[in-house]
CSV table of C-alpha atoms in Angstrom, one decimal:
chain,number,residue,atom,x,y,z
A,1,MET,CA,-72.6,13.9,34.2
A,2,GLY,CA,-69.5,11.7,34.2
A,3,LYS,CA,-65.9,12.7,34.3
A,4,THR,CA,-64.4,14.6,31.5
A,5,ASN,CA,-62.5,12.7,28.8
A,6,SER,CA,-59.4,15.0,28.7
A,7,ARG,CA,-57.5,17.8,30.4
A,8,VAL,CA,-59.7,20.8,31.0
A,9,GLU,CA,-58.3,24.4,31.4
A,10,LEU,CA,-60.4,26.9,33.3
A,11,THR,CA,-59.6,30.6,33.8
A,12,ARG,CA,-60.8,32.6,36.9
A,13,GLU,CA,-63.5,34.1,34.8
A,14,GLU,CA,-64.7,30.8,33.4
A,15,LEU,CA,-64.7,29.1,36.8
A,16,TYR,CA,-66.6,32.1,38.3
A,17,ALA,CA,-69.3,31.8,35.6
A,18,LEU,CA,-69.6,28.1,36.2
A,19,VAL,CA,-69.9,28.1,40.0
A,20,TRP,CA,-72.7,30.7,39.8
A,21,ALA,CA,-74.5,28.8,37.0
A,22,GLU,CA,-75.2,25.5,38.9
A,23,PRO,CA,-74.7,24.0,42.3
A,24,MET,CA,-71.2,23.1,43.4
A,25,SER,CA,-72.1,19.4,43.8
A,26,LYS,CA,-73.1,19.0,40.2
A,27,LEU,CA,-70.2,21.1,38.9
A,28,ALA,CA,-67.7,19.2,41.0
A,29,GLN,CA,-69.0,15.8,39.8
A,30,ARG,CA,-68.6,17.0,36.2
A,31,TYR,CA,-64.9,17.4,36.7
A,32,GLY,CA,-64.3,14.4,38.9
A,33,LEU,CA,-63.9,16.5,42.1
A,34,SER,CA,-65.4,16.6,45.5
A,35,ASP,CA,-67.4,19.6,46.7
A,36,ARG,CA,-64.6,20.4,49.1
A,37,GLY,CA,-61.9,20.0,46.4
A,38,LEU,CA,-63.7,22.4,44.0
A,39,ALA,CA,-64.2,24.9,46.9
A,40,LYS,CA,-60.4,24.8,47.6
A,41,ILE,CA,-59.7,25.6,43.9
A,42,CYS,CA,-62.0,28.6,44.1
A,43,ASP,CA,-60.4,29.8,47.3
A,44,ARG,CA,-56.9,29.6,45.8
A,45,MET,CA,-58.0,31.5,42.7
A,46,GLY,CA,-60.0,34.1,44.6
A,47,VAL,CA,-63.3,33.1,43.1
A,48,PRO,CA,-66.4,33.8,45.3
A,49,VAL,CA,-69.0,31.0,45.5
A,50,PRO,CA,-72.7,31.1,46.4
A,51,GLY,CA,-73.5,31.0,50.1
A,52,ARG,CA,-75.8,28.6,51.9
A,53,GLY,CA,-79.4,28.7,50.8
A,54,TYR,CA,-78.6,30.5,47.5
A,55,TRP,CA,-79.9,27.7,45.3
A,56,ALA,CA,-83.0,27.1,47.5
A,57,LYS,CA,-83.9,30.8,47.0
A,58,MET,CA,-83.3,30.5,43.3
A,59,ALA,CA,-85.6,27.4,43.2
A,60,SER,CA,-88.4,29.4,45.0
A,61,GLY,CA,-88.3,32.1,42.4
A,62,LYS,CA,-86.1,34.6,44.3
A,63,VAL,CA,-83.0,36.0,42.7
A,64,PRO,CA,-80.4,36.6,45.5
A,65,PRO,CA,-77.5,39.0,44.7
A,66,GLN,CA,-74.4,37.6,43.1
A,67,THR,CA,-71.0,38.5,44.5
A,68,LYS,CA,-68.8,40.1,41.9
A,69,LEU,CA,-65.5,38.6,40.8
A,70,PRO,CA,-62.8,40.7,42.4
A,71,LYS,CA,-59.5,41.5,40.7
A,72,ILE,CA,-56.8,38.9,41.0
A,73,LYS,CA,-54.4,39.4,43.9
A,74,THR,CA,-50.8,38.5,44.2
A,75,GLY,CA,-50.3,34.8,44.8
A,76,GLN,CA,-53.7,33.8,43.4
A,77,GLN,CA,-53.9,31.6,40.4
A,78,GLY,CA,-55.3,32.9,37.2
A,79,ARG,CA,-56.1,29.5,35.7
A,80,VAL,CA,-56.3,25.8,36.6
A,81,VAL,CA,-55.9,22.6,34.6
A,82,LEU,CA,-57.7,19.4,35.6
A,83,ASP,CA,-57.1,16.0,34.2
A,84,MET,CA,-59.8,13.4,33.5
A,85,GLY,CA,-59.8,12.2,37.1
A,86,GLY,CA,-60.1,15.6,38.7
A,87,GLN,CA,-56.5,15.9,39.6
A,88,ILE,CA,-55.2,19.5,39.8
A,89,LEU,CA,-52.2,19.4,37.5
A,90,GLU,CA,-50.8,22.6,38.9
A,91,GLU,CA,-50.2,20.8,42.1
A,92,GLY,CA,-47.9,18.3,40.5
A,93,GLU,CA,-44.1,18.7,41.1
A,94,GLU,CA,-43.3,18.8,37.4
A,95,TYR,CA,-45.7,21.7,36.7
A,96,GLN,CA,-44.5,23.6,39.7
A,97,SER,CA,-41.0,23.4,38.3
A,98,VAL,CA,-41.9,25.4,35.2
A,99,LEU,CA,-44.2,28.0,36.7
A,100,ASP,CA,-41.5,30.6,36.7
A,101,GLU,CA,-40.8,30.1,33.0
A,102,ILE,CA,-44.5,30.3,32.2
A,103,GLU,CA,-44.9,33.5,34.2
A,104,TYR,CA,-41.8,34.9,32.5
A,105,GLU,CA,-43.5,34.6,29.1
A,106,LYS,CA,-46.5,36.6,30.3
A,107,GLN,CA,-44.5,39.7,31.2
A,108,ALA,CA,-44.7,42.6,28.6
A,109,GLU,CA,-41.0,43.3,28.7
A,110,ASN,CA,-40.2,39.7,27.7
A,111,GLN,CA,-42.5,39.7,24.6
A,112,VAL,CA,-40.8,38.2,21.5
A,113,VAL,CA,-41.0,40.6,18.6
A,114,VAL,CA,-40.8,39.5,14.9
A,115,PRO,CA,-39.0,42.1,12.8
A,116,ASP,CA,-40.5,43.4,9.6
A,117,GLU,CA,-37.1,42.8,7.9
A,118,LEU,CA,-34.8,39.9,8.5
A,119,LEU,CA,-31.3,41.1,9.5
A,120,ASP,CA,-28.4,39.0,10.8
A,121,SER,CA,-30.5,35.8,10.7
A,122,HIS,CA,-29.7,32.7,12.7
A,123,PRO,CA,-27.5,30.3,10.8
A,124,LEU,CA,-30.1,27.6,11.1
A,125,VAL,CA,-32.7,29.9,9.7
A,126,ARG,CA,-30.5,30.8,6.8
A,127,LYS,CA,-29.9,27.1,6.0
A,128,THR,CA,-33.6,26.3,6.2
A,129,ALA,CA,-34.6,29.2,4.0
A,130,ARG,CA,-32.0,28.3,1.4
A,131,SER,CA,-33.2,24.7,1.4
A,132,LEU,CA,-36.8,25.8,1.0
A,133,ARG,CA,-36.1,28.0,-2.0
A,134,GLY,CA,-34.3,25.2,-3.7
A,135,ALA,CA,-37.0,22.6,-3.0
A,136,GLY,CA,-39.7,21.5,-5.3
A,137,ALA,CA,-43.3,22.1,-4.3
A,138,ASN,CA,-45.7,19.2,-3.8
A,139,GLU,CA,-49.2,18.9,-5.2
A,140,TYR,CA,-50.4,21.4,-2.7
A,141,GLY,CA,-47.8,24.0,-3.6
A,142,ILE,CA,-46.0,23.4,-0.3
A,143,VAL,CA,-42.2,23.1,0.0
A,144,ARG,CA,-40.2,21.5,2.8
A,145,PRO,CA,-36.4,21.6,3.5
A,146,ARG,CA,-34.5,19.0,1.5
A,147,ALA,CA,-31.3,19.4,3.5
A,148,LYS,CA,-30.7,17.6,6.7
A,149,HIS,CA,-30.6,19.4,10.1
A,150,CYS,CA,-33.0,22.2,9.3
A,151,LEU,CA,-36.0,23.7,10.9
A,152,ASP,CA,-39.3,22.0,10.1
A,153,ALA,CA,-41.1,24.5,7.8
A,154,ARG,CA,-43.9,23.5,5.4
A,155,VAL,CA,-44.9,26.6,3.5
A,156,GLY,CA,-45.5,27.9,0.0
A,157,LYS,CA,-42.7,29.7,-1.9
A,158,GLU,CA,-44.3,33.1,-1.3
A,159,SER,CA,-44.3,32.6,2.5
A,160,ILE,CA,-40.7,31.7,2.9
A,161,ASP,CA,-39.6,35.2,3.9
A,162,ARG,CA,-42.3,35.6,6.5
A,163,ALA,CA,-41.7,32.1,7.8
A,164,SER,CA,-38.0,32.9,8.1
A,165,ARG,CA,-38.7,36.0,10.2
A,166,ILE,CA,-41.0,34.1,12.5
A,167,LEU,CA,-38.5,31.2,12.9
A,168,ASP,CA,-35.6,33.5,13.4
A,169,ALA,CA,-37.4,35.4,16.2
A,170,LEU,CA,-38.4,32.1,17.8
A,171,ILE,CA,-35.0,30.5,17.6
A,172,LYS,CA,-33.2,33.5,19.0
A,173,ALA,CA,-35.8,33.6,21.8
A,174,LEU,CA,-35.1,30.0,22.6
A,175,ASP,CA,-31.4,30.7,22.7
A,176,ASP,CA,-32.0,33.6,25.2
A,177,ARG,CA,-34.0,31.2,27.4
A,178,HIS,CA,-31.2,28.5,27.1
A,179,ILE,CA,-33.5,26.1,25.3
A,180,ASP,CA,-31.3,23.9,23.2
A,181,LEU,CA,-32.1,22.4,19.8
A,182,VAL,CA,-31.1,18.8,18.9
A,183,PHE,CA,-31.3,16.6,15.8
A,184,ASP,CA,-31.8,12.9,15.6
A,185,THR,CA,-29.4,11.2,13.3
A,186,GLU,CA,-31.8,8.7,11.9
A,187,GLU,CA,-35.6,9.1,12.3
A,188,ARG,CA,-35.9,12.9,12.5
A,189,GLN,CA,-33.9,15.3,10.5
A,190,SER,CA,-35.6,18.5,11.8
A,191,ALA,CA,-34.7,20.4,14.9
A,192,ARG,CA,-36.4,19.6,18.2
A,193,MET,CA,-36.4,21.6,21.4
A,194,VAL,CA,-35.1,20.3,24.7
A,195,VAL,CA,-37.3,21.8,27.4
A,196,TYR,CA,-37.1,20.7,31.0
A,197,GLY,CA,-35.1,17.8,29.9
A,198,GLU,CA,-37.7,16.6,27.5
A,199,THR,CA,-37.5,16.8,23.7
A,200,LEU,CA,-40.4,18.4,21.8
A,201,GLY,CA,-40.9,18.6,18.1
A,202,PHE,CA,-42.3,21.7,16.5
A,203,PHE,CA,-43.0,23.0,13.0
A,204,LEU,CA,-44.4,26.0,11.0
A,205,GLU,CA,-47.0,25.1,8.5
A,206,GLU,CA,-49.0,26.9,5.9
A,207,ASN,CA,-52.6,25.9,5.4
A,208,THR,CA,-53.9,25.3,1.8
A,209,ARG,CA,-57.0,26.4,0.0
A,210,ARG,CA,-59.0,24.3,-2.4
A,211,GLU,CA,-60.0,25.5,-5.8
A,212,ARG,CA,-62.6,23.5,-7.6
A,213,TYR,CA,-62.0,22.8,-11.3
A,214,GLN,CA,-64.4,24.8,-13.4
A,215,PRO,CA,-65.5,22.8,-16.5
A,216,THR,CA,-65.4,24.6,-19.9
A,217,ARG,CA,-68.6,25.2,-21.8
A,218,ALA,CA,-67.9,22.2,-23.9
A,219,GLU,CA,-67.2,20.0,-20.9
A,220,GLN,CA,-70.4,21.3,-19.2
A,221,LYS,CA,-72.4,20.2,-22.2
A,222,GLU,CA,-70.8,16.8,-22.1
A,223,LEU,CA,-71.5,16.5,-18.4
A,224,GLU,CA,-75.2,17.2,-19.0
A,225,LYS,CA,-75.2,14.3,-21.5
A,226,ASN,CA,-73.1,11.9,-19.4
A,227,PRO,CA,-72.7,12.5,-15.6
A,228,TYR,CA,-69.8,10.0,-15.5
A,229,TYR,CA,-67.9,12.3,-17.7
A,230,ARG,CA,-66.8,14.2,-14.6
A,231,TYR,CA,-64.3,11.4,-13.8
A,232,ARG,CA,-62.4,12.4,-16.9
A,233,LEU,CA,-62.1,16.0,-15.8
A,234,PRO,CA,-59.0,17.3,-13.9
A,235,ASP,CA,-59.0,17.1,-10.1
A,236,ASP,CA,-59.5,20.1,-7.9
A,237,ARG,CA,-56.4,22.1,-7.3
A,238,PHE,CA,-54.8,23.2,-4.0
A,239,PHE,CA,-52.9,26.4,-3.3
A,240,PRO,CA,-51.0,27.8,-0.3
A,241,SER,CA,-53.5,30.1,1.6
A,242,GLY,CA,-51.0,32.4,3.2
A,243,ASN,CA,-52.2,31.5,6.6
A,244,LEU,CA,-49.5,30.0,8.9
A,245,SER,CA,-49.8,27.8,11.9
A,246,LEU,CA,-47.1,27.2,14.5
A,247,LYS,CA,-47.5,23.8,16.1
A,248,LEU,CA,-46.1,21.7,18.9
A,249,ASP,CA,-45.7,18.0,18.0
A,250,ILE,CA,-47.1,16.4,21.2
A,251,GLY,CA,-48.3,12.9,21.7
A,252,TRP,CA,-51.3,11.5,23.6
A,253,TRP,CA,-49.6,12.5,26.9
A,254,GLY,CA,-50.3,16.1,26.0
A,255,ARG,CA,-54.0,15.5,25.4
A,256,GLY,CA,-55.9,18.6,26.4
A,257,LEU,CA,-52.9,21.0,26.1
A,258,ARG,CA,-52.9,23.6,23.4
A,259,SER,CA,-50.6,22.7,20.5
A,260,THR,CA,-51.5,25.1,17.6
A,261,TRP,CA,-51.4,28.8,17.1
A,262,SER,CA,-52.7,30.0,13.8
A,263,ASP,CA,-53.4,33.2,11.8
A,264,GLY,CA,-56.9,34.4,12.4
A,265,LYS,CA,-59.1,37.4,12.3
A,266,LYS,CA,-57.7,38.9,15.5
A,267,GLN,CA,-54.2,37.4,15.8
A,268,ARG,CA,-51.2,36.5,13.7
A,269,VAL,CA,-48.6,33.8,14.5
A,270,GLU,CA,-46.1,36.6,15.1
A,271,SER,CA,-47.9,37.6,18.2
A,272,CYS,CA,-48.1,34.1,19.7
A,273,LEU,CA,-44.5,33.2,20.2
A,274,ASN,CA,-44.5,33.7,23.9
A,275,LYS,CA,-47.7,31.7,24.3
A,276,PHE,CA,-46.0,29.0,22.2
A,277,ILE,CA,-42.9,28.9,24.5
A,278,ALA,CA,-45.1,28.9,27.6
A,279,ALA,CA,-47.1,26.0,26.2
A,280,ALA,CA,-43.8,24.2,25.4
A,281,HIS,CA,-42.9,24.3,29.1
A,282,LYS,CA,-46.4,23.0,30.0
A,283,ALA,CA,-46.0,20.2,27.4
A,284,ALA,CA,-42.6,19.3,28.7
A,285,ALA,CA,-43.9,19.1,32.3
A,286,ALA,CA,-46.8,16.9,31.1
A,287,LYS,CA,-44.4,14.7,29.1
A,288,LYS,CA,-42.0,14.3,32.1
A,289,ALA,CA,-44.9,13.5,34.4
A,290,ASP,CA,-46.1,10.9,32.0
A,291,ARG,CA,-42.6,9.4,31.6
A,292,LEU,CA,-42.0,9.3,35.4
A,293,GLU,CA,-45.4,7.7,35.9
A,294,ARG,CA,-44.7,5.1,33.2
A,295,GLU,CA,-41.3,4.4,34.8
A,296,ARG,CA,-42.9,4.1,38.2
A,297,GLN,CA,-45.4,1.6,36.8
A,298,LYS,CA,-42.6,-0.3,35.1
A,299,ARG,CA,-40.7,-0.5,38.4
A,300,GLU,CA,-43.8,-1.7,40.2
A,301,SER,CA,-44.4,-4.3,37.4
A,302,GLU,CA,-40.8,-5.5,37.6
A,303,GLU,CA,-41.0,-5.8,41.4
A,304,ARG,CA,-44.3,-7.7,41.1
A,305,GLU,CA,-42.6,-10.0,38.6
A,306,ARG,CA,-39.6,-10.4,40.8
A,307,ARG,CA,-41.8,-11.4,43.7
A,308,ARG,CA,-43.8,-13.8,41.5
A,309,ALA,CA,-40.5,-15.4,40.3
A,310,ILE,CA,-39.3,-15.9,43.9
A,311,LEU,CA,-42.7,-17.4,44.8
A,312,ARG,CA,-42.6,-19.6,41.7
A,313,ARG,CA,-39.2,-20.9,42.7
A,314,LYS,CA,-40.4,-21.6,46.2
A,315,ILE,CA,-43.4,-23.4,44.9
A,316,GLU,CA,-41.3,-25.5,42.5
A,317,ARG,CA,-38.8,-26.4,45.3
A,318,GLU,CA,-41.6,-27.3,47.6
A,319,GLN,CA,-43.3,-29.4,45.0
A,320,GLU,CA,-40.0,-31.2,44.3
A,321,ARG,CA,-39.6,-32.0,48.0
A,322,LEU,CA,-43.2,-33.2,48.1
A,323,ASP,CA,-42.7,-35.4,45.0
A,324,THR,CA,-39.6,-36.9,46.5
A,325,LEU,CA,-41.4,-37.5,49.8
A,326,ASN,CA,-44.3,-39.3,48.0
A,327,GLU,CA,-41.8,-41.3,45.9
A,328,GLN,CA,-39.9,-42.3,49.1
A,329,ALA,CA,-43.1,-43.2,50.9
A,330,SER,CA,-44.3,-45.3,48.0
A,331,ALA,CA,-40.9,-47.1,47.8
A,332,TRP,CA,-40.9,-47.6,51.6
A,333,GLN,CA,-44.5,-49.0,51.3
A,334,GLU,CA,-43.4,-51.3,48.5
A,335,ALA,CA,-40.4,-52.5,50.5
A,336,GLN,CA,-42.6,-53.2,53.5
A,337,GLN,CA,-44.9,-55.2,51.3
A,338,LEU,CA,-42.0,-57.1,49.9
A,339,ARG,CA,-40.7,-57.9,53.4
A,340,ALA,CA,-44.2,-59.1,54.5
A,341,TYR,CA,-44.2,-61.4,51.4
A,342,ILE,CA,-40.8,-62.8,52.4
A,343,ARG,CA,-42.0,-63.5,55.9
A,344,ALA,CA,-45.0,-65.3,54.5
A,345,VAL,CA,-42.8,-67.5,52.3
A,346,ARG,CA,-40.6,-68.4,55.2
A,347,SER,CA,-43.6,-69.2,57.5
A,348,PRO,CA,-44.3,-72.8,58.4
A,349,GLY,CA,-46.8,-74.6,56.2
A,350,HIS,CA,-46.0,-72.7,53.0
A,351,TYR,CA,-46.1,-75.5,50.4
A,352,ALA,CA,-45.2,-73.5,47.3
A,353,ARG,CA,-41.6,-72.5,48.3
A,354,HIS,CA,-40.0,-74.5,45.6
A,355,SER,CA,-41.9,-72.8,42.8
A,356,ILE,CA,-41.3,-69.4,44.4
A,357,THR,CA,-37.6,-69.8,45.0
A,358,GLY,CA,-37.0,-71.5,41.7
A,359,GLY,CA,-35.4,-74.4,43.4
A,360,ARG,CA,-33.0,-72.3,45.3
A,361,ASP,CA,-32.3,-72.7,49.1
A,362,ILE,CA,-34.9,-70.8,51.0
A,363,ASP,CA,-32.4,-69.0,53.2
A,364,GLU,CA,-30.4,-67.9,50.1
A,365,TRP,CA,-33.6,-66.8,48.4
A,366,CYS,CA,-34.8,-64.8,51.4
A,367,ALA,CA,-31.4,-63.1,51.7
A,368,TRP,CA,-31.6,-62.1,48.1
A,369,ALA,CA,-35.2,-60.9,48.4
A,370,LEU,CA,-34.4,-58.8,51.5
A,371,GLU,CA,-31.6,-57.1,49.5
A,372,GLN,CA,-34.2,-56.1,46.9
A,373,ALA,CA,-36.5,-54.8,49.7
A,374,HIS,CA,-33.6,-52.8,51.2
A,375,ARG,CA,-32.8,-51.3,47.8
A,376,LEU,CA,-36.4,-49.9,47.6
A,377,ASP,CA,-36.5,-48.7,51.2
A,378,PRO,CA,-35.1,-45.1,51.4
A,379,THR,CA,-34.5,-45.5,55.2
A,380,VAL,CA,-32.1,-48.4,54.8
A,381,SER,CA,-28.6,-48.4,53.3
A,382,SER,CA,-28.1,-51.2,50.7
A,383,PRO,CA,-25.1,-52.6,48.8
A,384,PRO,CA,-24.8,-51.9,45.1
A,385,SER,CA,-26.7,-54.1,42.6
A,386,VAL,CA,-26.0,-55.1,39.0
A,387,LEU,CA,-29.3,-53.4,38.2
A,388,ASP,CA,-27.7,-50.1,39.0
A,389,TYR,CA,-25.9,-50.4,35.6
A,390,ARG,CA,-29.0,-51.1,33.4
A,391,ASP,CA,-29.3,-47.5,32.2
A,392,GLN,CA,-26.1,-48.2,30.1
A,393,PHE,CA,-28.1,-50.4,27.8
A,394,TYR,CA,-30.8,-48.8,25.6
A,395,TRP,CA,-33.4,-51.6,26.0
A,396,TYR,CA,-33.7,-50.7,29.7
A,397,ARG,CA,-34.1,-47.0,29.2
């Protein structure tokens, strides 16, 4: 199998089951690791692995004993997160920086408790609840705060009290952990958390249930006559379900990280606030790592462009020098050709001098012609010529 397409989170128990289900070489390849790399992860997490010859015995029909998974010891990791290339994210500097905060949320004495009755609520929660009660519901029966600088809550009217208690417990827990809330003045009007120097959006949302429209007896008869009559019937209706979900608003950089905690058969959102805060630290670490990586790539790109620009200027200057050299060589060759012509005209036995010189004295013509040769020759200084002024007249341009 190839590499995985996203981040993968494995607990000790899951990793233990995997390494005893297939050879390490195959399992390591699945997660983009080497055999040795996977073995190191197992050692760090206290996960026993099959010994040498285990799979050969299995292939021959023998069932060798399987080492039990021991209890986790102090200093051993209870989980590991791998990215698509097999990198162990826990080894990254950013993730290491938030490990204490993540462990803090696992301690029983730090559990966030949502009260059954809301007393002395946070001002931001009061403002949000007041705005929710005054807002009109959309076609799904969901309301959102209309006022600016509120918490992002998307719930039905009947869930406002419960949502307020959850948000109040969450905001107070964030205050205790010195996690600030900020508001954008333009794009976002809802509060966002500042975790590990990174801003993260979050919201509480109520799921909806769909209720199909039930035709009346008369409408049913009409449908039996004309199936297209259904397009004239009212649409299905949607209602708030009473089930809430607390969500982290993370981008593609958080792919593979958990971002949603919902009501279910065995849990309620109220019991997930510590997991939510721990996940926020993980998401902030992932976002920071992604930002730093993009900044590094940008710096490298800018450095490559700077070097290319320097090389380009060197090439241009060298080409200019070469063009000048070729021009000078061509001018010098033309001057040499002109001097040779002058010598031929002065040579004895040349009978066309009169037509060449235009009737002028041969010595005078030769002096003039040599001046023109000197003007072409870049190795010889020559006096100014009237031709130096021809650019002042448009017909010479």
